PDB file of N, CA and C and ligand atoms in Angstrom:
ATOM      1  N   MET A   1      15.942 -11.304 -14.007  1.00  0.00           N
ATOM      2  CA  MET A   1      15.938 -10.770 -12.626  1.00  0.00           C
ATOM      3  C   MET A   1      14.736 -10.683 -12.343  1.00  0.00           C
ATOM      4  N   LYS A   2      14.320 -11.138 -11.133  1.00  0.00           N
ATOM      5  CA  LYS A   2      13.215 -10.874 -10.137  1.00  0.00           C
ATOM      6  C   LYS A   2      13.092  -9.362  -9.867  1.00  0.00           C
ATOM      7  N   ASP A   3      12.009  -8.849  -9.708  1.00  0.00           N
ATOM      8  CA  ASP A   3      11.666  -7.348  -9.408  1.00  0.00           C
ATOM      9  C   ASP A   3      11.530  -7.498  -7.798  1.00  0.00           C
ATOM     10  N   ASN A   4      11.000  -8.299  -7.102  1.00  0.00           N
ATOM     11  CA  ASN A   4      10.583  -8.265  -5.981  1.00  0.00           C
ATOM     12  C   ASN A   4      11.582  -9.288  -5.026  1.00  0.00           C
ATOM     13  N   TYR A   5      12.419  -8.537  -4.120  1.00  0.00           N
ATOM     14  CA  TYR A   5      13.126  -9.236  -2.972  1.00  0.00           C
ATOM     15  C   TYR A   5      12.597  -9.127  -1.915  1.00  0.00           C
ATOM     16  N   ASP A   6      11.533  -8.596  -1.989  1.00  0.00           N
ATOM     17  CA  ASP A   6      10.770  -8.527  -0.501  1.00  0.00           C
ATOM     18  C   ASP A   6      10.708  -9.935   0.382  1.00  0.00           C
ATOM     19  N   ARG A   7      10.951 -10.014   1.591  1.00  0.00           N
ATOM     20  CA  ARG A   7      10.817 -10.988   2.215  1.00  0.00           C
ATOM     21  C   ARG A   7      10.544 -10.409   3.766  1.00  0.00           C
ATOM     22  N   SER A   8       9.559 -11.476   4.369  1.00  0.00           N
ATOM     23  CA  SER A   8       9.148 -11.159   5.448  1.00  0.00           C
ATOM     24  C   SER A   8      10.303 -11.873   6.782  1.00  0.00           C
ATOM     25  N   ILE A   9      10.591 -11.072   7.536  1.00  0.00           N
ATOM     26  CA  ILE A   9      11.570 -11.802   8.799  1.00  0.00           C
ATOM     27  C   ILE A   9      10.677 -11.689   9.841  1.00  0.00           C
ATOM     28  N   SER A  10      10.558 -12.719  10.796  1.00  0.00           N
ATOM     29  CA  SER A  10       9.707 -13.002  11.521  1.00  0.00           C
ATOM     30  C   SER A  10      10.439 -12.985  12.700  1.00  0.00           C
ATOM     31  N   LEU A  11      10.355 -11.810  13.626  1.00  0.00           N
ATOM     32  CA  LEU A  11      11.027 -11.761  14.772  1.00  0.00           C
ATOM     33  C   LEU A  11      10.920 -13.181  15.923  1.00  0.00           C
ATOM     34  N   GLN A  12      12.009 -13.055  16.427  1.00  0.00           N
ATOM     35  CA  GLN A  12      11.601 -14.452  17.557  1.00  0.00           C
ATOM     36  C   GLN A  12      11.976 -13.982  18.701  1.00  0.00           C
ATOM     37  N   CYS A  13      11.135 -14.724  19.737  1.00  0.00           N
ATOM     38  CA  CYS A  13      11.318 -14.642  21.216  1.00  0.00           C
ATOM     39  C   CYS A  13      12.682 -15.026  21.579  1.00  0.00           C
ATOM     40  N   PRO A  14      13.649 -14.182  22.364  1.00  0.00           N
ATOM     41  CA  PRO A  14      14.798 -14.613  22.584  1.00  0.00           C
ATOM     42  C   PRO A  14      14.764 -15.560  23.760  1.00  0.00           C
ATOM     43  N   THR A  15      13.653 -16.053  24.466  1.00  0.00           N
ATOM     44  CA  THR A  15      13.510 -16.888  25.344  1.00  0.00           C
ATOM     45  C   THR A  15      13.083 -18.125  25.009  1.00  0.00           C
ATOM     46  N   CYS A  16      12.170 -18.022  23.936  1.00  0.00           N
ATOM     47  CA  CYS A  16      11.284 -19.421  23.602  1.00  0.00           C
ATOM     48  C   CYS A  16      11.461 -19.828  22.121  1.00  0.00           C
ATOM     49  N   GLY A  17      11.812 -18.755  21.329  1.00  0.00           N
ATOM     50  CA  GLY A  17      11.950 -18.782  20.017  1.00  0.00           C
ATOM     51  C   GLY A  17      10.492 -18.799  19.063  1.00  0.00           C
ATOM     52  N   GLY A  18       9.639 -18.356  19.888  1.00  0.00           N
ATOM     53  CA  GLY A  18       8.207 -18.078  19.616  1.00  0.00           C
ATOM     54  C   GLY A  18       8.221 -16.701  18.444  1.00  0.00           C
ATOM     55  N   THR A  19       7.356 -16.841  17.623  1.00  0.00           N
ATOM     56  CA  THR A  19       7.202 -15.842  16.761  1.00  0.00           C
ATOM     57  C   THR A  19       5.821 -14.871  16.694  1.00  0.00           C
ATOM     58  N   ASP A  20       5.208 -14.971  17.459  1.00  0.00           N
ATOM     59  CA  ASP A  20       4.088 -14.497  17.749  1.00  0.00           C
ATOM     60  C   ASP A  20       3.661 -13.761  18.918  1.00  0.00           C
ATOM     61  N   PHE A  21       3.607 -12.338  18.883  1.00  0.00           N
ATOM     62  CA  PHE A  21       3.796 -11.271  19.956  1.00  0.00           C
ATOM     63  C   PHE A  21       2.352 -10.537  19.906  1.00  0.00           C
ATOM     64  N   GLU A  22       2.088 -10.410  20.907  1.00  0.00           N
ATOM     65  CA  GLU A  22       0.929  -9.280  21.378  1.00  0.00           C
ATOM     66  C   GLU A  22       1.544  -8.014  21.122  1.00  0.00           C
ATOM     67  N   GLN A  23       0.976  -7.218  20.449  1.00  0.00           N
ATOM     68  CA  GLN A  23       1.416  -5.590  20.308  1.00  0.00           C
ATOM     69  C   GLN A  23       0.361  -4.928  20.722  1.00  0.00           C
ATOM     70  N   ASN A  24       0.903  -3.765  21.341  1.00  0.00           N
ATOM     71  CA  ASN A  24      -0.056  -2.815  22.055  1.00  0.00           C
ATOM     72  C   ASN A  24       0.468  -1.324  21.335  1.00  0.00           C
ATOM     73  N   ASP A  25       0.030  -0.434  21.986  1.00  0.00           N
ATOM     74  CA  ASP A  25       0.443   1.014  21.445  1.00  0.00           C
ATOM     75  C   ASP A  25       1.449   1.328  22.297  1.00  0.00           C
ATOM     76  N   THR A  26       1.838   0.779  23.157  1.00  0.00           N
ATOM     77  CA  THR A  26       3.221   1.003  24.014  1.00  0.00           C
ATOM     78  C   THR A  26       4.191   0.334  23.298  1.00  0.00           C
ATOM     79  N   GLU A  27       5.652   0.710  23.684  1.00  0.00           N
ATOM     80  CA  GLU A  27       6.656   0.173  23.295  1.00  0.00           C
ATOM     81  C   GLU A  27       6.965  -1.166  23.682  1.00  0.00           C
ATOM     82  N   GLN A  28       6.035  -1.825  24.041  1.00  0.00           N
ATOM     83  CA  GLN A  28       6.150  -3.434  24.623  1.00  0.00           C
ATOM     84  C   GLN A  28       5.761  -4.433  23.660  1.00  0.00           C
ATOM     85  N   VAL A  29       6.106  -5.320  23.525  1.00  0.00           N
ATOM     86  CA  VAL A  29       5.506  -6.612  23.049  1.00  0.00           C
ATOM     87  C   VAL A  29       5.569  -7.723  24.188  1.00  0.00           C
ATOM     88  N   LYS A  30       4.511  -8.875  23.917  1.00  0.00           N
ATOM     89  CA  LYS A  30       4.318  -9.599  24.774  1.00  0.00           C
ATOM     90  C   LYS A  30       4.335 -10.804  24.036  1.00  0.00           C
ATOM     91  N   CYS A  31       5.217 -11.915  24.280  1.00  0.00           N
ATOM     92  CA  CYS A  31       5.299 -13.179  23.615  1.00  0.00           C
ATOM     93  C   CYS A  31       4.192 -14.051  24.063  1.00  0.00           C
ATOM     94  N   TYR A  32       3.442 -14.360  22.892  1.00  0.00           N
ATOM     95  CA  TYR A  32       2.061 -15.452  23.348  1.00  0.00           C
ATOM     96  C   TYR A  32       2.619 -16.512  24.135  1.00  0.00           C
ATOM     97  N   ARG A  33       3.829 -17.328  23.588  1.00  0.00           N
ATOM     98  CA  ARG A  33       4.126 -18.765  23.681  1.00  0.00           C
ATOM     99  C   ARG A  33       4.399 -18.816  25.679  1.00  0.00           C
ATOM    100  N   CYS A  34       5.582 -17.773  25.760  1.00  0.00           N
ATOM    101  CA  CYS A  34       6.066 -17.851  26.935  1.00  0.00           C
ATOM    102  C   CYS A  34       5.771 -16.422  28.041  1.00  0.00           C
ATOM    103  N   GLU A  35       5.056 -15.666  27.154  1.00  0.00           N
ATOM    104  CA  GLU A  35       4.356 -14.512  28.081  1.00  0.00           C
ATOM    105  C   GLU A  35       5.424 -13.903  28.576  1.00  0.00           C
ATOM    106  N   ARG A  36       6.725 -13.763  28.174  1.00  0.00           N
ATOM    107  CA  ARG A  36       7.985 -12.689  28.414  1.00  0.00           C
ATOM    108  C   ARG A  36       7.499 -11.533  27.712  1.00  0.00           C
ATOM    109  N   VAL A  37       7.462 -10.342  28.403  1.00  0.00           N
ATOM    110  CA  VAL A  37       7.231  -9.053  28.154  1.00  0.00           C
ATOM    111  C   VAL A  37       8.606  -8.334  27.648  1.00  0.00           C
ATOM    112  N   LEU A  38       8.905  -7.900  26.678  1.00  0.00           N
ATOM    113  CA  LEU A  38      10.083  -7.035  26.210  1.00  0.00           C
ATOM    114  C   LEU A  38       9.759  -5.895  25.255  1.00  0.00           C
ATOM    115  N   THR A  39      10.599  -4.829  25.298  1.00  0.00           N
ATOM    116  CA  THR A  39      10.328  -3.715  24.556  1.00  0.00           C
ATOM    117  C   THR A  39      10.640  -4.050  23.000  1.00  0.00           C
ATOM    118  N   LYS A  40      10.274  -3.380  22.198  1.00  0.00           N
ATOM    119  CA  LYS A  40      10.431  -3.591  20.650  1.00  0.00           C
ATOM    120  C   LYS A  40      11.972  -3.433  20.367  1.00  0.00           C
ATOM    121  N   ALA A  41      12.672  -2.418  21.180  1.00  0.00           N
ATOM    122  CA  ALA A  41      14.030  -2.327  20.897  1.00  0.00           C
ATOM    123  C   ALA A  41      14.510  -3.359  21.360  1.00  0.00           C
ATOM    124  N   GLU A  42      14.204  -4.163  22.592  1.00  0.00           N
ATOM    125  CA  GLU A  42      14.745  -5.413  22.998  1.00  0.00           C
ATOM    126  C   GLU A  42      14.713  -6.530  21.855  1.00  0.00           C
ATOM    127  N   LEU A  43      13.719  -6.453  21.633  1.00  0.00           N
ATOM    128  CA  LEU A  43      13.137  -7.695  20.618  1.00  0.00           C
ATOM    129  C   LEU A  43      13.956  -7.370  19.352  1.00  0.00           C
ATOM    130  N   ARG A  44      14.242  -6.081  18.710  1.00  0.00           N
ATOM    131  CA  ARG A  44      15.044  -5.839  17.653  1.00  0.00           C
ATOM    132  C   ARG A  44      16.543  -6.470  17.890  1.00  0.00           C
ATOM    133  N   GLU A  45      17.088  -5.975  19.082  1.00  0.00           N
ATOM    134  CA  GLU A  45      18.398  -6.058  19.473  1.00  0.00           C
ATOM    135  C   GLU A  45      18.727  -7.583  19.489  1.00  0.00           C
ATOM    136  N   ALA A  46      17.680  -8.425  19.948  1.00  0.00           N
ATOM    137  CA  ALA A  46      17.721  -9.947  20.084  1.00  0.00           C
ATOM    138  C   ALA A  46      17.881 -10.697  18.912  1.00  0.00           C
ATOM    139  N   ASN A  47      17.099  -9.938  17.729  1.00  0.00           N
ATOM    140  CA  ASN A  47      17.196 -10.664  16.590  1.00  0.00           C
ATOM    141  C   ASN A  47      17.974  -9.943  15.409  1.00  0.00           C
ATOM    142  N   ASN A  48      19.033  -9.305  15.857  1.00  0.00           N
ATOM    143  CA  ASN A  48      19.893  -8.328  14.939  1.00  0.00           C
ATOM    144  C   ASN A  48      20.850  -9.548  14.358  1.00  0.00           C
ATOM    145  N   GLY A  49      21.170 -10.774  14.832  1.00  0.00           N
ATOM    146  CA  GLY A  49      21.856 -11.871  14.170  1.00  0.00           C
ATOM    147  C   GLY A  49      21.133 -12.494  12.971  1.00  0.00           C
ATOM    148  N   LEU A  50      19.758 -12.480  13.369  1.00  0.00           N
ATOM    149  CA  LEU A  50      18.582 -13.074  12.530  1.00  0.00           C
ATOM    150  C   LEU A  50      18.631 -12.491  10.931  1.00  0.00           C
ATOM    151  N   VAL A  51      18.519 -11.065  11.338  1.00  0.00           N
ATOM    152  CA  VAL A  51      18.556 -10.042  10.207  1.00  0.00           C
ATOM    153  C   VAL A  51      19.631 -10.255   9.504  1.00  0.00           C
ATOM    154  N   GLU A  52      20.882 -10.257  10.016  1.00  0.00           N
ATOM    155  CA  GLU A  52      22.252 -10.061   9.487  1.00  0.00           C
ATOM    156  C   GLU A  52      22.239 -11.453   8.521  1.00  0.00           C
ATOM    157  N   ALA A  53      21.709 -12.588   8.866  1.00  0.00           N
ATOM    158  CA  ALA A  53      21.786 -14.070   8.091  1.00  0.00           C
ATOM    159  C   ALA A  53      21.072 -13.685   7.005  1.00  0.00           C
ATOM    160  N   GLU A  54      19.773 -13.310   7.407  1.00  0.00           N
ATOM    161  CA  GLU A  54      18.718 -13.139   6.177  1.00  0.00           C
ATOM    162  C   GLU A  54      19.497 -11.856   4.910  1.00  0.00           C
ATOM    163  N   VAL A  55      20.116 -11.044   5.331  1.00  0.00           N
ATOM    164  CA  VAL A  55      20.668 -10.149   4.479  1.00  0.00           C
ATOM    165  C   VAL A  55      21.908 -10.915   3.619  1.00  0.00           C
ATOM    166  N   GLU A  56      22.656 -11.567   4.471  1.00  0.00           N
ATOM    167  CA  GLU A  56      23.412 -12.394   3.627  1.00  0.00           C
ATOM    168  C   GLU A  56      23.046 -13.458   2.600  1.00  0.00           C
ATOM    169  N   ASP A  57      21.974 -14.112   3.192  1.00  0.00           N
ATOM    170  CA  ASP A  57      21.068 -14.923   2.258  1.00  0.00           C
ATOM    171  C   ASP A  57      20.860 -14.267   0.703  1.00  0.00           C
ATOM    172  N   LEU A  58      20.009 -13.169   0.961  1.00  0.00           N
ATOM    173  CA  LEU A  58      19.704 -12.080   0.140  1.00  0.00           C
ATOM    174  C   LEU A  58      20.849 -11.651  -0.879  1.00  0.00           C
ATOM    175  N   LYS A  59      22.016 -11.483  -0.136  1.00  0.00           N
ATOM    176  CA  LYS A  59      22.899 -10.867  -1.185  1.00  0.00           C
ATOM    177  C   LYS A  59      23.373 -12.074  -1.980  1.00  0.00           C
ATOM    178  N   ALA A  60      23.435 -13.323  -1.591  1.00  0.00           N
ATOM    179  CA  ALA A  60      23.707 -14.607  -2.105  1.00  0.00           C
ATOM    180  C   ALA A  60      22.983 -14.931  -3.584  1.00  0.00           C
ATOM    181  N   GLU A  61      21.567 -14.511  -3.182  1.00  0.00           N
ATOM    182  CA  GLU A  61      20.415 -14.745  -3.969  1.00  0.00           C
ATOM    183  C   GLU A  61      20.716 -13.834  -5.266  1.00  0.00           C
ATOM    184  N   LEU A  62      20.988 -12.576  -4.868  1.00  0.00           N
ATOM    185  CA  LEU A  62      20.935 -11.449  -5.881  1.00  0.00           C
ATOM    186  C   LEU A  62      22.270 -11.793  -6.793  1.00  0.00           C
ATOM    187  N   LEU A  63      23.223 -12.198  -6.096  1.00  0.00           N
ATOM    188  CA  LEU A  63      24.485 -12.264  -6.920  1.00  0.00           C
ATOM    189  C   LEU A  63      24.248 -13.536  -8.121  1.00  0.00           C
ATOM    190  N   LYS A  64      23.820 -14.562  -7.601  1.00  0.00           N
ATOM    191  CA  LYS A  64      23.376 -15.760  -8.573  1.00  0.00           C
ATOM    192  C   LYS A  64      22.578 -15.051  -9.432  1.00  0.00           C
ATOM    193  N   ASP A  65      21.293 -14.282  -9.228  1.00  0.00           N
ATOM    194  CA  ASP A  65      20.489 -13.826 -10.444  1.00  0.00           C
ATOM    195  C   ASP A  65      21.285 -12.955 -11.671  1.00  0.00           C
ATOM    196  N   VAL A  66      22.157 -11.923 -10.793  1.00  0.00           N
ATOM    197  CA  VAL A  66      23.104 -11.112 -11.766  1.00  0.00           C
ATOM    198  C   VAL A  66      23.742 -11.942 -12.521  1.00  0.00           C
ATOM    199  N   ARG A  67      24.494 -13.135 -12.135  1.00  0.00           N
ATOM    200  CA  ARG A  67      25.463 -13.668 -13.013  1.00  0.00           C
ATOM    201  C   ARG A  67      24.624 -14.820 -14.131  1.00  0.00           C
ATOM    202  N   ASP A  68      23.264 -14.960 -13.640  1.00  0.00           N
ATOM    203  CA  ASP A  68      22.494 -15.730 -14.532  1.00  0.00           C
ATOM    204  C   ASP A  68      22.093 -14.662 -15.575  1.00  0.00           C
ATOM    205  N   ASP A  69      21.911 -13.622 -15.386  1.00  0.00           N
ATOM    206  CA  ASP A  69      21.288 -12.501 -16.315  1.00  0.00           C
ATOM    207  C   ASP A  69      22.454 -12.405 -17.435  1.00  0.00           C
ATOM    208  N   PHE A  70      23.845 -12.247 -16.503  1.00  0.00           N
ATOM    209  CA  PHE A  70      24.896 -11.800 -17.452  1.00  0.00           C
ATOM    210  C   PHE A  70      25.189 -12.985 -18.285  1.00  0.00           C
ATOM    211  N   LYS A  71      24.651 -14.266 -18.097  1.00  0.00           N
ATOM    212  CA  LYS A  71      25.247 -15.494 -19.002  1.00  0.00           C
ATOM    213  C   LYS A  71      24.307 -15.465 -20.208  1.00  0.00           C
ATOM    214  N   LYS A  72      22.976 -15.136 -19.628  1.00  0.00           N
ATOM    215  CA  LYS A  72      22.028 -14.929 -20.826  1.00  0.00           C
ATOM    216  C   LYS A  72      22.379 -14.158 -21.761  1.00  0.00           C
ATOM    217  N   MET A  73      22.821 -12.779 -21.337  1.00  0.00           N
ATOM    218  CA  MET A  73      23.083 -11.841 -22.019  1.00  0.00           C
ATOM    219  C   MET A  73      24.162 -11.793 -23.069  1.00  0.00           C
ATOM    220  N   PHE A  74      25.228 -12.752 -22.429  1.00  0.00           N
ATOM    221  CA  PHE A  74      26.401 -13.011 -23.428  1.00  0.00           C
ATOM    222  C   PHE A  74      25.985 -14.206 -24.352  1.00  0.00           C
ATOM    223  N   SER A  75      25.193 -14.920 -23.965  1.00  0.00           N
ATOM    224  CA  SER A  75      24.707 -16.236 -24.803  1.00  0.00           C
ATOM    225  C   SER A  75      24.282 -15.504 -26.216  1.00  0.00           C
ATOM    226  N   LYS A  76      23.396 -14.572 -25.931  1.00  0.00           N
ATOM    227  CA  LYS A  76      22.701 -14.055 -27.263  1.00  0.00           C
ATOM    228  C   LYS A  76      23.943 -13.107 -28.207  1.00  0.00           C
ATOM    229  N   TRP A  77      25.072 -13.232 -27.665  1.00  0.00           N
ATOM    230  CA  TRP A  77      25.917 -12.425 -28.691  1.00  0.00           C
ATOM    231  C   TRP A  77      26.728 -13.295 -29.773  1.00  0.00           C
ATOM    232  N   LYS A  78      26.387 -14.453 -29.328  1.00  0.00           N
ATOM    233  CA  LYS A  78      27.330 -15.578 -30.043  1.00  0.00           C
ATOM    234  C   LYS A  78      26.551 -15.647 -31.557  1.00  0.00           C
TER     235      LYS A  78
HETATM  236 ZN1   ZN B 101       8.585 -16.520  24.281  1.00  0.00          ZN
END
């Protein structure tokens, strides 16, 4: 089983789908592509679906790995 399931999720601009944002010390970020300014909370909100999809993906991957591990384990007992 892999030890590392880290993956990076790029947040997307809800307006143009861009993933590059200018961040400063305030709670606001600005999309480089369409120059839309939105708060980090708004950005997170807009990307909720994206994160869910990523989690589903990860769950499937984990399950598959666990299954493979079990198969290996059982094959040793023969
Ligand atoms: Zn944008």
